[in-house]
PDB file of C-alpha atoms in Angstrom:
ATOM      1  CA  UNK W 166      -2.240  -0.490  -7.048  1.00 72.00           C
ATOM      2  CA  UNK W 167       1.105  -2.093  -6.036  1.00 83.00           C
ATOM      3  CA  UNK W 168       1.950  -4.522  -3.259  1.00 89.00           C
ATOM      4  CA  UNK W 169       5.024  -6.073  -1.945  1.00 93.00           C
ATOM      5  CA  UNK W 170       5.154  -9.983  -1.654  1.00 94.00           C
ATOM      6  CA  UNK W 171       8.156 -11.588   0.407  1.00 96.00           C
ATOM      7  CA  UNK W 172       9.550 -14.678  -1.128  1.00 95.00           C
ATOM      8  CA  UNK W 173      11.872 -17.219   0.261  1.00 95.00           C
ATOM      9  CA  UNK W 174      14.278 -18.654  -1.560  1.00 91.00           C
ATOM     10  CA  UNK W 175      15.731 -22.111  -1.586  1.00 91.00           C
ATOM     11  CA  UNK W 176      18.803 -21.302   0.298  1.00 92.00           C
ATOM     12  CA  UNK W 177      16.438 -19.391   3.086  1.00 93.00           C
ATOM     13  CA  UNK W 178      17.277 -15.960   1.622  1.00 94.00           C
ATOM     14  CA  UNK W 179      14.446 -13.580   1.361  1.00 96.00           C
ATOM     15  CA  UNK W 180      13.638 -11.213  -1.564  1.00 96.00           C
ATOM     16  CA  UNK W 181      10.465  -9.190  -2.287  1.00 97.00           C
ATOM     17  CA  UNK W 182       8.548  -9.189  -5.128  1.00 95.00           C
ATOM     18  CA  UNK W 183       6.620  -5.855  -6.248  1.00 92.00           C
ATOM     19  CA  UNK W 184       3.562  -6.562  -7.981  1.00 89.00           C
ATOM     20  CA  UNK W 185       1.313  -4.094  -9.885  1.00 85.00           C
ATOM     21  CA  UNK W 186      -1.307  -4.143 -12.520  1.00 82.00           C
ATOM     22  CA  UNK W 187      -0.545  -2.854 -15.780  1.00 76.00           C
ATOM     23  CA  UNK W 188      -2.440   0.466 -16.590  1.00 71.00           C
ATOM     24  CA  UNK W 189      -3.834  -0.152 -13.063  1.00 64.00           C
ATOM     25  CA  UNK W 190      -6.382  -2.405 -14.345  1.00 70.00           C
ATOM     26  CA  UNK W 191      -6.765  -6.213 -13.491  1.00 71.00           C
ATOM     27  CA  UNK W 192      -7.899  -7.197 -17.109  1.00 74.00           C
ATOM     28  CA  UNK W 193      -4.491  -5.618 -18.519  1.00 73.00           C
ATOM     29  CA  UNK W 194      -2.398  -8.479 -16.504  1.00 81.00           C
ATOM     30  CA  UNK W 195       0.245  -7.893 -13.862  1.00 83.00           C
ATOM     31  CA  UNK W 196       3.876  -6.956 -14.050  1.00 86.00           C
ATOM     32  CA  UNK W 197       6.556  -7.703 -11.274  1.00 89.00           C
ATOM     33  CA  UNK W 198       9.991  -6.474 -10.431  1.00 90.00           C
ATOM     34  CA  UNK W 199      12.139  -8.560  -7.614  1.00 94.00           C
ATOM     35  CA  UNK W 200      14.254  -6.712  -5.049  1.00 94.00           C
ATOM     36  CA  UNK W 201      16.812  -7.677  -2.578  1.00 94.00           C
ATOM     37  CA  UNK W 202      15.647  -5.711   0.179  1.00 95.00           C
ATOM     38  CA  UNK W 203      12.360  -4.680   1.629  1.00 95.00           C
ATOM     39  CA  UNK W 204      13.497  -0.950   1.679  1.00 94.00           C
ATOM     40  CA  UNK W 205      14.346  -1.005  -2.222  1.00 93.00           C
ATOM     41  CA  UNK W 206      11.095  -2.658  -2.693  1.00 94.00           C
ATOM     42  CA  UNK W 207       9.384   0.103  -1.001  1.00 92.00           C
ATOM     43  CA  UNK W 208      11.133   2.638  -3.172  1.00 91.00           C
ATOM     44  CA  UNK W 209      10.068   1.053  -6.275  1.00 88.00           C
ATOM     45  CA  UNK W 210       6.567   0.815  -5.154  1.00 88.00           C
ATOM     46  CA  UNK W 211       5.793   4.218  -4.471  1.00 84.00           C
ATOM     47  CA  UNK W 212       5.922   5.556  -7.957  1.00 76.00           C
ATOM     48  CA  UNK W 213       3.673   2.481  -9.063  1.00 65.00           C
ATOM     49  CA  UNK W 214       1.108   3.487  -6.513  1.00 61.00           C
ATOM     50  CA  UNK W 215       1.038   7.095  -7.346  1.00 59.00           C
ATOM     51  CA  UNK W 216       0.610   6.741 -10.943  1.00 58.00           C
ATOM     52  CA  UNK W 217      -2.784   5.030 -10.376  1.00 52.00           C
ATOM     53  CA  UNK W 218      -4.337   7.065  -7.603  1.00 53.00           C
TER      54      UNK W 218
END
């Protein structure tokens, strides 16, 4: 499963981090990708979610 975490930078700018578990399993650890906009983060998240359904 993948999720989106909003992150506020030092200058007040918001970025969005997409977080997912490698191979869909917690014991394998997490991987992340940081995006500048929520729209891009949602597009990135969908293939991650679909892969482990």
